[in-house]
Amino acid sequence: MLNKILGKNYMILSLLILTIAVGCNKSENGDTSFKDEDRVLVENIILESDDVNAEDFWDDTTLAWSDEFNGNELNEDNWVVEIYEGGQGNTELQDYTDENYEVSNGTLKIYAKKEIENNVERVTSSRLNSKFKFKYGRIEYRVKLPSEKGNGLWVKTWLLGSEFRAIGNEAGTIDVMRYFSHLPNQIISAIISIDDINDTNPNRENYGPILIDSAEEEFHIYGMLWTSSYIKFYVDDINNITNTYNRPTVATNGNWPFDNSFYAVLNMAVGGEFGGAEGVDEAIFPNVFEVDYIRVYHPN
């Protein structure tokens, strides 16, 4: 269960700010026929007259989009599987393949493995990008993190600005949940803009990691409430707010790109400058990251 929010940890936060610059890749999609401009927008229309700060604003919602990961196959109408070799981005070890995931028994499973091919060691995993893009709403992932076996894994449920391939880091990222296996039982939720990367956003709210005793043993919900006025993160229940990021008084695309659309990403990385900050333990292989669902709600 959620125990408490840990104190501010500025070393970890500085890593978070840097990772957008080194953790994203302009890479080959598994579905080469799919183009970024083909993404379907799921937008929550919020009127100026709507009181997004009202206590009951999020009480009555409609499910606008979801993937429950039922059946025995990935819904290819919803996801693009990225394929590229390791060493890119922040020098992670894994090759992203279309063979390291499966849908079974009601969950999506992403596997990190170490394999031997032609007497050469190879680390593999998978990364999935949604074919839908989202703007505002309540978005939540229900996931179980990899078994606690040692250092080296970096797991994220996040959203990437849909213009990333065109404008790079200015597109922004929203990390609904970020986990490093060398920091067991802790997750981070954060928003990152280009001004955060450049350290020119002195008024940004800062938050440390969140302690969850059973993060590796049980499923938990990691969610966000997103409007043009704020982004709030929660764990397990929308009343359990852990972080609140308010729109700056003077909002620009540099400090608040979060009025644009973002698409969902699911991945498990191995090693690199951040996931491998404390080394990579052989004991972590094989390991699995499970996703029960991703849901997007719109308030009525």
Backbone as a ProteinNet text record, in pm:
[ID]
protein_1_A
[PRIMARY]
MLNKILGKNYMILSLLILTIAVGCNKSENGDTSFKDEDRVLVENIILESDDVNAEDFWDDTTLAWSDEFNGNELNEDNWVVEIYEGGQGNTELQDYTDENYEVSNGTLKIYAKKEIENNVERVTSSRLNSKFKFKYGRIEYRVKLPSEKGNGLWVKTWLLGSEFRAIGNEAGTIDVMRYFSHLPNQIISAIISIDDINDTNPNRENYGPILIDSAEEEFHIYGMLWTSSYIKFYVDDINNITNTYNRPTVATNGNWPFDNSFYAVLNMAVGGEFGGAEGVDEAIFPNVFEVDYIRVYHPN
[TERTIARY]
84.1	0	87.2	24.7	97.8	128.4	253.9	293.1	303.2	388.4	404.1	484.2	478.6	564.6	696.7	806.1	936.4	973.7	1071.8	1119	1178.3	1197	1251.1	1389.5	1410.3	1538.3	1586.3	1665.6	1699.7	1794.7	1872.1	1957.9	1873	1769.3	1682.2	1607	1562	1489.1	1576.4	1703.6	1791.2	1806.3	1807.3	1810.3	1683.9	1569.5	1443.8	1444.6	1494.6	1494.9	1581.2	1690.5	1779.9	1726.9	1645.3	1615	1529.7	1451.4	1376.9	1472.3	1586.9	1680.7	1751.1	1764.6	1843.5	1762.7	1637.9	1560.8	1464.2	1456.5	1365.1	1444.7	1389.5	1462.9	1376.8	1434	1368.7	1403.9	1316.7	1355.3	1254.1	1289.9	1205.4	1089.3	968.9	852.4	843.3	786.7	761.1	659.1	555.9	457.9	502.4	578.5	637.7	534	412	306.4	242	265.6	201.9	286.9	224.3	291.4	234.8	317.8	273.4	146	134.7	17.6	-110.2	-96.2	-213.4	-276.8	-212.9	-268.8	-405.8	-497	-632.7	-639.1	-690	-698.1	-821.2	-798.6	-906.7	-896.2	-976.8	-964.1	-1080.7	-1047.3	-1147.5	-1176.9	-1294.1	-1330.6	-1372.6	-1291.8	-1321.4	-1352.2	-1471.4	-1514.4	-1455.9	-1443.9	-1393.5	-1484.4	-1612	-1706.3	-1697.9	-1624.6	-1611.1	-1516.8	-1558	-1474.5	-1391.3	-1271.1	-1187.5	-1135	-1147.8	-1102.1	-1213.6	-1332.7	-1443	-1414.7	-1454	-1424.8	-1485.8	-1598.8	-1668.1	-1644.1	-1545.4	-1526.2	-1498.1	-1421.2	-1381.8	-1469.4	-1577	-1659.1	-1741.1	-1789.6	-1876	-1801.1	-1759	-1677.1	-1729.5	-1687.6	-1719.1	-1589.5	-1585.8	-1468.5	-1460	-1354.5	-1340.2	-1254.1	-1160.4	-1071.2	-1006.7	-979.1	-908.4	-851.7	-758.3	-716.6	-708.8	-791.3	-799.1	-707.4	-643.4	-550.6	-614.8	-736	-804.1	-768.8	-801.4	-772.7	-629.4	-581.5	-448.5	-357.6	-399.1	-317.8	-323.3	-215.8	-214.2	-309.2	-386.3	-476	-392.9	-367.9	-281.9	-349.9	-479.6	-545	-506.4	-455.5	-421.9	-273.5	-184.7	-43.1	49.8	160.7	275	386.4	446.8	560.2	688.6	769.3	894.9	1002.4	1085	1194.8	1321.5	1420.2	1552.3	1656.3	1780.1	1889.9	1929	1990.2	2034.8	2147.3	2181.1	2288.8	2242.6	2115.3	2062.9	2016.9	1968.5	1912.1	2012.1	1986.6	2078.6	2166.6	2207.2	2299.3	2245.9	2116.1	2057.6	2105.7	2097.4	2150.9	2054	1924.2	1828	1807.4	1784.4	1723.8	1572.8	1499.7	1354.1	1308	1231.9	1188.2	1036.2	983	840.2	815.5	913.2	901.7	907.3	913	929.2	803.2	690.3	564.7	463	361.8	248.8	126.5	10.7	-115.8	-175.9	-198.6	-254.1	-313.9	-417.1	-480.8	-514.9	-553.8	-603.5	-499.8	-372.2	-269.4	-173.8	-112.1	1.4	127.1	214.1	339.4	455.9	545.8	667.6	785.2	867.7	975.8	1111.8	1197	1338.6	1414.7	1495.7	1565.7	1710.8	1793.7	1929.1	1939.2	1978.7	1981.7	2119.9	2147.5	2272.6	2240.2	2292.8	2275.9	2413.4	2443.8	2573.9	2689.1	2675.5	2777	2792.7	2694.7	2696.3	2576.2	2602.2	2493.4	2409.7	2279.7	2188.3	2080.5	2058.7	1952.9	1835.4	1715.3	1597.5	1482.6	1396.1	1274.9	1178.4	1069.2	973.5	927.6	887.5	831	710.5	598.8	474.5	432	395.1	343.6	199.7	112.7	-27.8	-49.2	-146.1	-186.7	-289.4	-319.5	-408.4	-328.2	-369.1	-309.2	-418.7	-379.4	-476.6	-449.2	-555.6	-543.5	-644.6	-593.7	-672.6	-748.4	-792.4	-867.9	-801.1	-865.9	-811.4	-754.6	-626.4	-558.7	-494.5	-519.8	-459.1	-413.8	-304.1	-245.7	-253.6	-297.5	-290.8	-183.2	-74.8	41.8	102	178.7	264.1	407.1	495	633.4	711.1	827.5	905.7	943.1	960.4	1002.3	1135.5	1148.4	1269.4	1383.8	1467.7	1578	1714.1	1716.1	1845.3	1840.6	1957.8	1971.6	1965	1923.8	1939.3	1815.6	1695.8	1573.3	1519	1457.4	1396.3	1262.4	1152.5	1017.6	940.1	861.5	784.1	645.2	546.2	416.3	405.6	405.5	422.6	354.8	363.4	308.8	414.4	427.3	525.3	451	496.1	434.2	426.8	309.4	288.6	368.7	427.3	511.2	659.6	692	831.9	921.5	878.8	965.2	989.5	899.8	915.8	996.1	973.3	1034.5	1122.3	1135.5	1224.8	1174.5	1267.1	1235.1	1134.4	1113.4	1014.4	873.4	855	722.5	682.5	779.2	750.2	718.8	726.8	685.8	608.3	522.3	446.1	473.1	547.3	578.7	476.2	376.5	275.8	337.8	427.9	501.3	637.1	738.6	875.1	938	1006.9	1061.2	1199.4	1293.9	1427.7	1441.2	1488	1494.1	1601.4	1698.3	1795.1	1737.9	1613.5	1540.7	1408.7	1414.9	1293.5	1189.3	1063	948.3	932.9	990.5	977.3	938.9	851.7	820.3	828	836.2	836.4	725.4	655.9	563.2	608.1	613.7	667.8	628.8	627.7	616.4	750.4	785.5	915.5	897.5	938.5	934.4	1077.2	1091.9	1225.3	1290.2	1209.7	1265.5	1316.5	1250.7	1301.6	1436.2	1447.7	1574.1	1685.4	1653.6	1754.1	1772.2	1698.6	1706.7	1675.6	1575.5	1531.9	1387.1	1346.3	1208.5	1210.9	1256.1	1280.1	1154	1036.7	913.4	846	910.8	851.2	842.7	727.4	712.9	804.4	868.3	958.7	904.2	909	859.9	959.7	970.4	1058.1	984.8	1051.7	990.8	879.1	793	678.9	704.2	690.4	716.3	590	600.8	490.6	545.8	507.2	568.9	552.6	441.8	412.7	417.5	496.8	499.9	539.2	631	678.7	595.1	509.4	433.7	287.2	232.1	90	65.3	-51.9	-92.7	-132.7	-92.7	-134.1	-175.5	-262.7	-306	-219.6	-163.3	-87.2	-161.3	-211.6	-299.7	-268.1	-335.4	-318.4	-452.5	-470.3	-583.4	-527	-573	-506.3	-607.4	-585.2	-664.6	-568.6	-623.8	-539	-485.9	-539.2	-497.7	-394.8	-391.4	-301.9	-285.4	-183.2	-169.1	-145.9	-231.5	-219.6	-199.3	-108.3	-83.5	-140.1	-182.9	-234.9	-194.3	-205	-178.9	-300.8	-356.6	-466.4	-602.9	-610.5	-739.6	-723.9	-823.5	-809.2	-805.2	-844.6	-834.6	-697.2	-613.9	-479.7	-379.5	-387.8	-302.4	-161.9	-62.1	76.6	152	123.8	192.8	90.6	106.9	24	114.6	100.8	175.2	75.7	91.9	0.4	52.2	-39.7	-3.4	60.3	174.5	238.5	149.3	164.6	88.7	113.6	239.8	275.6	317.9	225.6	252.6	303.4	410.5	467	485.6	515.9	543.1	672.4	756.4	880.2	859.7	764.8	743.4	615.2	525.7	398.6	350.9	414.4	368.8	247	186.7	86.1	-54.9	-66.1	-192.8	-195.9	-93.4	-85.7	-121.8	-126.8	-162	-38.4	-61.3	43.7	-5.3	88.7	49.6	111.9	48.2	88.2	203.5	293.6	408.4	420.6	453.4	481.2	614.7	707.9	835.2	910.3	1002.2	1096	1235.6	1320.8	1457.7	1554.5	1676	1779.5	1908.2	1966.2	2096.5	2092.8	2203.2	2214.3	2256.7	2259.9	2308.9	2218.1	2091.6	1997.4	1949.6	1896.2	1856.1	1973.4	2093.4	2212.8	2300.5	2242.4	2321.3	2394.5	2338.7	2402.6	2445.9	2465.9	2506.1	2385.7	2413.1	2308.7	2338.8	2250.1	2268.8	2218.3	2296.4	2254.4	2124.4	2099	1981	1849.8	1853.3	1726.7	1663.7	1741.3	1689.5	1642.9	1533.8	1434.4	1344.9	1274.2	1181.8	1065.4	955.1	833.7	767.9	718.6	640.7	499.9	398.9	262.2	172.2	88.9	-6.6	-146.9	-229.1	-366.1	-453	-436.7	-511.9	-454.6	-492.7	-479.9	-618	-664.3	-797.8	-790.8	-871.5	-881.8	-1027.2	-1050.7	-1185.3	-1200.8	-1320.6	-1353.6	-1464.8	-1449.1	-1557.2	-1679.7	-1796.1	-1921.8	-1954.4
-118.6	0	123	237.1	362.2	399.2	423	452.5	601.4	671.6	815.1	869.1	1000.1	1065.9	1095.6	1050.7	1074.8	1221.2	1264.4	1401.4	1431.3	1561.3	1602.8	1542.7	1493.7	1432.9	1498.3	1602.1	1682.9	1611.7	1515	1439.5	1359.7	1293.1	1215.8	1308.2	1423.3	1515.1	1565.6	1588.7	1634.3	1526.8	1399.3	1291.4	1292.8	1318.1	1319.7	1426.7	1543.2	1652.8	1618.6	1549.2	1517.2	1406.8	1317.5	1196.8	1221.1	1327.8	1351.1	1372	1437.7	1468.3	1344	1243.2	1127	998.5	1002.1	879	856.3	948.5	934.2	915.3	839.4	807.9	830	890.1	897.1	768	669	534.5	475.6	361.4	292.4	225.4	247.1	180	37.7	-50.7	-184.7	-183.9	-99.5	-83.2	35	8.8	116.2	191.3	138	207.3	316.9	315.5	413.2	538.6	653	781.7	860.2	947.3	1025.2	1103.3	1153.5	1234	1150.1	1016.8	929.5	910.3	960.1	941.5	1009.1	941.2	991.6	1068.1	1190.5	1274.3	1239.9	1217.7	1201.4	1320.3	1422	1547.5	1566	1607.1	1641.6	1792	1826	1966.1	2022	2113.5	2178.5	2324.9	2369.1	2505.4	2601.6	2727.9	2828.9	2840.5	2809.7	2819.1	2700.8	2595.1	2477.9	2508	2474.1	2496.2	2370.5	2368.3	2248.6	2228.5	2330.7	2319.4	2279	2260.2	2217.4	2078	2054.7	1926.6	1808.6	1832.3	1722.1	1718.9	1796.1	1805.2	1669.4	1583.9	1454.5	1339.2	1370.9	1263.7	1190.5	1263	1204.8	1206.7	1090.6	1083.9	977	987.4	888.7	829.5	699.2	634.7	670.9	745	793.8	702.2	632.1	541.6	448.9	326.2	234.4	117.8	49.8	-82.8	-168.5	-273.3	-361.5	-482.3	-496.4	-605.8	-742.3	-755.9	-885.4	-965.1	-1092.1	-1177.1	-1226.9	-1264.7	-1325	-1252.9	-1135.5	-1059.8	-912	-842	-697.8	-636.8	-538.6	-468.2	-372	-410.8	-331.6	-204.4	-190	-62.6	42.1	-3.9	86.9	117.7	27.3	38.3	19.2	89.8	68.1	8.7	-98.8	-159.7	-105.9	-38	18	-89.7	-80.4	-174.5	-95.3	-109.1	-51.5	-111.5	-95.3	-157.7	-74.9	-141.2	-75.4	23.2	98.4	196.1	334.1	348.6	479.7	553.9	678	751.3	771.5	713.4	728.7	604.4	548.3	433.4	310.6	290.7	170.8	46	-66.9	-191.1	-263.7	-248	-335.3	-300.5	-407	-392.8	-398.3	-302.8	-311.3	-396.8	-501	-596.6	-611.2	-683.3	-715.6	-855.7	-907.7	-1043.3	-1047.3	-931.9	-929.3	-885.3	-907.5	-876.4	-983.9	-994.7	-1081.7	-1030.4	-1063	-1035.3	-1169.2	-1187.9	-1314.2	-1293.6	-1369.2	-1366.9	-1225.6	-1141	-1008.8	-901.7	-928.7	-826.2	-825.9	-710.4	-697.8	-723.2	-807.3	-837.8	-795.3	-714	-674.3	-738.8	-811.3	-889.2	-826.7	-826.7	-795.7	-927.4	-956.4	-1084	-1062.7	-1156.2	-1164	-1295.9	-1286.7	-1403.8	-1417.6	-1534.7	-1560.6	-1588.7	-1504.6	-1526.2	-1530.7	-1642.5	-1659.1	-1627.2	-1679.9	-1663.1	-1518	-1435.3	-1294.9	-1269.6	-1206.7	-1173.7	-1059.9	-1070.4	-967.4	-944.1	-817.1	-779.7	-727.4	-776.7	-738	-695.6	-611	-568.9	-517.5	-452.3	-396.8	-258	-179	-45.8	-30.5	15.2	33.4	179.1	235.1	371.6	366.6	446.8	442.5	510.2	459.2	520.4	631.2	657.7	766.3	870.8	994.6	1101.7	1168.1	1222.5	1268	1412.7	1482.6	1619.8	1637.9	1650.7	1667.1	1538.3	1530.7	1416.6	1351.1	1246	1161.3	1037.1	1016.1	904.1	818.1	688.7	602.1	469.7	423	293.3	205.8	83	-12	-112.9	-115.4	-195.8	-261.8	-365.1	-427.2	-420.5	-368.4	-348.5	-480.2	-486.2	-610.8	-658.6	-787.9	-845.7	-786.6	-764.7	-702.5	-804.3	-797.1	-891.1	-823.1	-689.6	-621.9	-497.4	-441	-314.4	-332.3	-223.7	-221.5	-195.9	-204	-185	-43.7	5.4	137.5	121.6	138.4	114.3	245	268.6	391.5	366.9	434.2	453.9	604	650	792.8	838.5	970	1028.9	1120.9	1114.7	1194.6	1290.6	1417	1515.6	1465.7	1477	1414.3	1481.1	1596.8	1663	1634.1	1533.4	1509.3	1491.4	1414.3	1387.9	1513.5	1612.1	1736.8	1840.7	1850.9	1960.3	1912.6	1781.2	1729.1	1755.9	1789.1	1799.9	1909.1	2002.6	2107.1	2049.3	1926.6	1863.9	1827.5	1804.9	1773.2	1627	1587.9	1453.9	1463.3	1365.7	1351	1210.2	1199.6	1068.8	1037.5	959.9	922.6	832.4	746.2	660.8	628.3	649.1	612.3	534.5	425.2	334.9	288.5	294.2	237.7	122	6.5	-108.4	-94.4	0.4	21	109.1	154.7	228.3	156.3	36.3	-44.6	26.7	-5.4	47.9	198.9	256.9	400.2	426.6	525.2	569.4	721.9	775.2	919	952.8	1062.9	1119.7	1263.2	1304.7	1437.4	1481.9	1614.6	1671.7	1735.5	1733.8	1786.3	1867	1992.5	2081.6	2112.7	2180.8	2219.1	2316.5	2401.6	2492.8	2416.7	2306.1	2222.4	2162.4	2115.9	2057.3	2160.8	2280.9	2387.7	2458.7	2414.4	2474.1	2623.8	2659.5	2799.1	2812.6	2723.8	2724.8	2725.2	2835.7	2836	2818.7	2842.1	2834.3	2697.7	2602	2468.6	2403.6	2342.4	2268.2	2145.5	2113.8	1999.1	1897	1770.6	1663.5	1549	1482.8	1367.3	1238.5	1125.5	995.8	960.4	870.3	823.7	679.2	649.8	515.3	431.3	315.3	219.8	83.2	34.3	-86.7	-209	-216.3	-337.2	-312.1	-215.4	-179	-296.3	-381.2	-493.4	-619.9	-621.1	-742	-733.6	-612.4	-596.3	-492.9	-500.7	-399	-271.3	-158.9	-28.9	58.9	154.1	250.9	375.2	417.1	541.8	631.4	744.3	824.4	971.9	1043.8	1187.9	1252.9	1376.6	1461.8	1580.3	1599.5	1692.2	1790.9	1918.3	2026.2	2134.3	2241.2	2352	2430.1	2403.2	2476.2	2401.4	2268.5	2190.5	2049.6	1982.3	1837.7	1785.5	1693.3	1634	1483.7	1429.1	1285.2	1221.8	1096.7	1024.4	877.6	810	666.4	598.3	503.4	415.4	482.7	607.9	674.6	821.4	878.2	1017.4	1115.2	1071.3	1158.6	1151.9	1061.9	1045.6	1116.9	1248.9	1329.7	1334.1	1304.6	1306.2	1430.4	1477	1592.3	1680.1	1810.4	1904.5	2004	2010.7	2106.3	2206.5	2332.7	2435.5	2506.6	2541.8	2617.5	2749.6	2784.8	2912.5	3031.8	3139.1	3260.4	3307.4	3303.7	3333.1	3200.4	3137.1	3004.8	3018.9	2946.3	2941.9	2796.2	2771.9	2634.3	2584	2677.4	2638.2	2587.9	2648.2	2604	2523.4	2524.9	2452.8	2405.4	2299.5	2243.9	2153.6	2155	2055.7	2094.9	2197.4	2226.3	2165.4	2089.3	2017.8	1870.9	1793.9	1652.7	1568	1455.4	1360.8	1219.3	1129.7	989.8	904.2	790	703.2	612.4	587.2	499.7	403.3	277.9	175.1	110.9	106.4	41.2	0.7	-92.9	-132.5	-132.3	-44.3	-31.5	-99.7	-124.4	-191.4	-110.6	-81.3	-16.3	127.4	170.7	308.9	400.1	529.6	626.7	640	602.2	620.8	488.1	400.3	269.2	190.7	214.6	144.1	225.2	324.5	412.6	336.4	223.4	139.4	5.9	1.2	-122	-203.8	-313.6	-405.1	-543.1	-594.9	-724.8	-836.6	-941.4	-1055.1	-1116.1	-1103	-1166.5	-1107.7	-990.2	-928.7	-1000.6	-1083.1	-1149.9	-1290.9	-1336.2	-1253.7	-1183.9	-1080.9	-1010.5	-960.5	-928.2	-891.5	-770.9	-683	-566.2	-589.3	-585.1	-618.5	-495.9	-483.2	-373.8	-433.6	-401.7	-451	-370.3	-237.8	-154	-13.5	60.3	204.9	257.2	359.2	415.4	567.7	624.9	770.1	808.2	891.2	935.4	1084.6	1124.9	1265.3	1301.2	1411.3	1453.8	1496.4	1470	1505.9	1652.2
0	0	0	-37.4	-37	106.7	136.5	272.8	295.5	218.6	235.9	119.8	104.1	7	75.8	15	72.7	59.4	135.4	125.8	-8.9	-37.8	-167.5	-188.3	-307	-340.2	-468.5	-453.6	-568.8	-663.6	-616.7	-707.1	-804.3	-753	-838.9	-933.1	-881.6	-967	-1079.8	-1053.3	-1161	-1266.9	-1224.6	-1322.8	-1408.5	-1341.6	-1414.3	-1521.2	-1487.5	-1582.9	-1702.7	-1681.2	-1791.1	-1881.1	-1826.5	-1902.3	-2024.1	-2028.3	-2151.6	-2267.5	-2239.9	-2347.2	-2398.1	-2312.3	-2352.2	-2355.6	-2313.6	-2304.9	-2417.5	-2513.4	-2625.4	-2753	-2844.1	-2965.4	-3088.1	-3191.7	-3321.2	-3393.7	-3377.1	-3417.6	-3513.5	-3566.6	-3663.9	-3593.1	-3642.6	-3587.2	-3638.9	-3553.9	-3600.2	-3713.4	-3702	-3808.6	-3893.3	-3998.1	-4077.5	-4159.1	-4167.2	-4240.4	-4157.3	-4026.3	-3938.1	-3926.4	-3943.2	-3932.7	-3815.4	-3757.8	-3642.7	-3672	-3793.2	-3827.5	-3835.3	-3830.7	-3834.8	-3697.4	-3592.7	-3459	-3447.5	-3379.9	-3361.3	-3229.4	-3233.3	-3114.7	-3032	-2902.1	-2805.1	-2710	-2734.5	-2660.7	-2564.6	-2443.9	-2344.3	-2358.2	-2408.7	-2425.5	-2290.7	-2238	-2110.6	-2138.8	-2100.6	-2126.2	-2024.5	-2062.3	-1969.1	-1847.7	-1865.5	-1753.6	-1658.5	-1697.5	-1611	-1495.2	-1374.6	-1256.2	-1231.6	-1288.5	-1277.7	-1136.2	-1051.9	-913.4	-817.8	-869.4	-784.5	-728.5	-603.9	-539.2	-613.1	-679.1	-746.7	-896.8	-947	-1091.6	-1153.4	-1087.4	-1143	-1093.1	-1020.1	-963.1	-1068.5	-1168.7	-1271.3	-1403.9	-1451.6	-1572.6	-1667.4	-1791.7	-1894.4	-1947.3	-1964.9	-2022.3	-2169.6	-2207.9	-2345.1	-2431.5	-2369.4	-2443.6	-2342.9	-2385.1	-2295.1	-2373.5	-2312.3	-2355.4	-2231.1	-2226.5	-2110.1	-2124.7	-2240	-2267.1	-2242.3	-2292.4	-2288.3	-2413.5	-2412.4	-2527.4	-2526	-2644.6	-2655.9	-2754.3	-2801.9	-2895.7	-2862.1	-2893.7	-2879.7	-2981.6	-2938.8	-3029.2	-3114.4	-3237.8	-3324.1	-3374.1	-3347	-3375	-3271.1	-3158.3	-3048.3	-3036	-3082.5	-3047.7	-3166.7	-3162.6	-3250.3	-3164.9	-3210.2	-3139.9	-3202.2	-3122.1	-3174.1	-3181.1	-3285.2	-3303.2	-3331	-3244.4	-3272.1	-3179.4	-3217.6	-3144.5	-3022.7	-2924.9	-2804.2	-2829.5	-2723.7	-2733.9	-2774.1	-2807	-2843.8	-2718.6	-2741.3	-2629.1	-2519.2	-2403.6	-2291.2	-2274.4	-2386.5	-2394.3	-2322.2	-2327.2	-2267.8	-2341.5	-2273.8	-2327.9	-2420.3	-2397.3	-2463.6	-2609.5	-2689	-2819.7	-2797.7	-2854.4	-2849.9	-2967.2	-2936	-3037.4	-3032.9	-3130	-3129.2	-3074.9	-3000.5	-2946.6	-2794.5	-2729.8	-2584.7	-2511.9	-2572.8	-2504.8	-2540.6	-2456.7	-2487.1	-2412.6	-2464.9	-2398.1	-2359.4	-2229.4	-2181.6	-2043.5	-2014.6	-1882.3	-1836.2	-1931.6	-1895.9	-1873.4	-1905.3	-1888.4	-2007.4	-2028	-2118.4	-2036.8	-2089.9	-2022.4	-2111.7	-2056.9	-2127	-2054.6	-2130.2	-2070.9	-2099.2	-1999.2	-2018.2	-2008.5	-2112.3	-2118.6	-2159.4	-2122.8	-2176.6	-2251.7	-2377.5	-2463.7	-2526.7	-2579	-2649.8	-2795.6	-2884.6	-3027.9	-3092.7	-3154.2	-3221.2	-3125.7	-3003.2	-2897.8	-2853.1	-2883.8	-2841.4	-2751	-2634.6	-2544	-2601	-2581.8	-2629.6	-2524.8	-2487.3	-2394.1	-2476.2	-2445.6	-2523.3	-2432.3	-2486.7	-2418.7	-2525.1	-2483.2	-2578.9	-2535	-2636.4	-2613.7	-2704.9	-2646.9	-2720.4	-2714.6	-2830.5	-2840.8	-2889.7	-2829.6	-2869.1	-3004	-3079.1	-3205.5	-3183.5	-3057.6	-3020	-2942.9	-2953.4	-2876.3	-2793.6	-2680.7	-2582.6	-2543.1	-2509.6	-2460.4	-2348.1	-2227.5	-2104.9	-2070.4	-1947.1	-1899.4	-1779.6	-1733.2	-1625.8	-1692.8	-1676.5	-1742	-1634.5	-1640.3	-1539.3	-1598.1	-1540	-1571.9	-1445.7	-1459.8	-1348.3	-1382.4	-1302.8	-1338	-1214.9	-1241.4	-1139.1	-1188.4	-1104.5	-1143.5	-1139	-1204.1	-1206.7	-1067.4	-1055.2	-927.3	-884.6	-755.9	-701.5	-701.5	-804.9	-820	-824	-828	-834	-920	-943.6	-1014.8	-1166.2	-1234.9	-1379.9	-1462.3	-1403.1	-1480.2	-1465	-1571	-1573	-1643.1	-1568.6	-1618.8	-1617.7	-1724.9	-1731.6	-1788.9	-1731	-1793.6	-1811.5	-1936.2	-1957.8	-2084.7	-2109	-2231	-2290.3	-2421.5	-2495	-2586.7	-2588.1	-2675.3	-2818.1	-2880	-3010.4	-3121.9	-3094.7	-3195	-3172.5	-3093.8	-3057.9	-3179.5	-3275.5	-3390.5	-3473.2	-3459.5	-3534.3	-3456.7	-3323.6	-3247.1	-3132.7	-3114.7	-3011.9	-2871.1	-2781	-2638.8	-2606	-2696	-2671.4	-2661.3	-2709.9	-2704.3	-2562.3	-2473.1	-2333.5	-2309.5	-2182.3	-2140.9	-2010.6	-1990.6	-1866.7	-1814.9	-1706.2	-1647.8	-1539.6	-1575	-1477.2	-1370.7	-1413.1	-1319.1	-1376.7	-1297.5	-1336.6	-1221.4	-1257.2	-1155.1	-1196.5	-1101.6	-1118.3	-1019.5	-1066.8	-977.2	-870	-886.9	-778.6	-667.4	-686.4	-582.9	-557.4	-497.7	-482	-396.7	-427.7	-353.8	-367.4	-472.3	-494.1	-640	-658.5	-794.2	-797.4	-917.7	-939.4	-1038.7	-1015	-1112.3	-1137.6	-1265	-1294.5	-1433.7	-1453.9	-1587.6	-1620.7	-1749.9	-1791.5	-1919.2	-1913.8	-2029.5	-2072.3	-2185.3	-2230.5	-2132.6	-2066.7	-1967	-1845.6	-1810.1	-1701.2	-1739	-1861.6	-1907.2	-1903.6	-1946.4	-1952.6	-1819.5	-1716.4	-1583	-1586.6	-1666.2	-1674.6	-1630.9	-1542.1	-1492.8	-1340.3	-1277.8	-1133.2	-1049.8	-1107.2	-1029.9	-1037.4	-1103.7	-1113.5	-975.7	-944.4	-821.7	-823.4	-711.6	-703.3	-604.2	-643.1	-557.6	-557.2	-443.3	-432.3	-465.7	-447.3	-478.5	-381.3	-424.6	-347.6	-306.9	-179.3	-127.6	-136.9	-203.6	-215.8	-178.5	-61.4	-6.6	-96.3	-170.7	-247.8	-398.4	-441.1	-583.4	-672.2	-624.1	-704.1	-685.8	-585.5	-554.3	-594.8	-605.8	-629.7	-739.1	-798.6	-895.7	-821.9	-879.3	-829	-945.4	-916	-1016.9	-1005.7	-1118.7	-1126.9	-1225.1	-1174.8	-1257.3	-1253.7	-1343	-1351.3	-1383.9	-1333.7	-1365.4	-1441.6	-1563.5	-1656.5	-1712.8	-1684.6	-1742.9	-1791.3	-1848.1	-1890	-1770.4	-1650.2	-1529.3	-1446.1	-1456.9	-1370.4	-1424.1	-1372.3	-1382.2	-1241	-1199.1	-1065.7	-1081.6	-1002.6	-1004.7	-878.7	-892.3	-776.3	-785.5	-671.4	-664.6	-605.1	-679.1	-638.1	-630.6	-587.6	-572	-607.9	-676.8	-720.9	-604.5	-486.5	-368.9	-304	-353.9	-297.8	-388.4	-391.9	-477.5	-418.5	-502.7	-457.5	-504.6	-626.4	-684.8	-754.7	-743	-818.4	-889.7	-1021.3	-1102.3	-1160.6	-1124.3	-1168.4	-1292.6	-1380	-1499.4	-1457.3	-1514.3	-1477.9	-1512.1	-1437.1	-1464.7	-1606.6	-1647.5	-1786.1	-1848.7	-1916.8	-1973.8	-2116.4	-2146.3	-2280.3	-2318.9	-2445.7	-2485	-2422.2	-2376.5	-2310.7	-2169.9	-2095.5	-1957.7	-1939	-2039	-2025	-2162.7	-2215.3	-2343.6	-2327.9	-2209	-2173.2	-2212.8	-2299.5	-2365.4	-2505.4	-2536.7	-2663.9	-2642	-2747.4	-2736.8	-2707.5	-2640.4	-2603.2	-2631.7	-2664.4	-2681.9	-2572.6	-2546.1	-2435.9	-2477.4	-2382.5	-2404.5	-2286.9	-2317	-2216.9	-2253	-2158.9	-2190.9	-2064.5	-2083	-1977.9	-2039.7	-1988	-2037.1	-1940.6	-1989.5	-1910	-1919.1	-1802.8	-1799.8	-1845.6	-1905.2	-1948.1	-1834.9	-1863.5	-1768.2	-1646.2	-1658.8	-1549.5	-1492.2	-1576.8	-1527.2	-1471.5	-1527.9	-1482.3	-1390.4	-1322	-1234.5	-1125.2	-1082.6	-980.2	-1039.3	-1169.5	-1235.5	-1279.4	-1346.8	-1393.8	-1338.7	-1254.7	-1191.5	-1283.6	-1296.5	-1378.8	-1328.2	-1197.8	-1137.9	-1187	-1250.7	-1292	-1410.8	-1480.9	-1601.2	-1569.3	-1629.8	-1699.7	-1598	-1644	-1556.1	-1639.3	-1570.5	-1642.8	-1576.5	-1659.7	-1620.7	-1674	-1584.5	-1623.7	-1621.3	-1724	-1735.4	-1743.4	-1645.8	-1644.2	-1740.3	-1736.9	-1830.1	-1833.4	-1937.7	-1943.3	-1978.5	-1902.8	-1923	-1926.6	-2013.1	-2025.3	-2001.8	-1899.8	-1864.8	-1892.9	-1930	-1944.6	-1845.3	-1773.1	-1682.8	-1763	-1707.6	-1776.9	-1748.9
[MASK]
++++++++++++++++++++++++++++++++++++++++++++++++++++++++++++++++++++++++++++++++++++++++++++++++++++++++++++++++++++++++++++++++++++++++++++++++++++++++++++++++++++++++++++++++++++++++++++++++++++++++++++++++++++++++++++++++++++++++++++++++++++++++++++++++++++++++++++++++++++++++++++++++++++++++++++

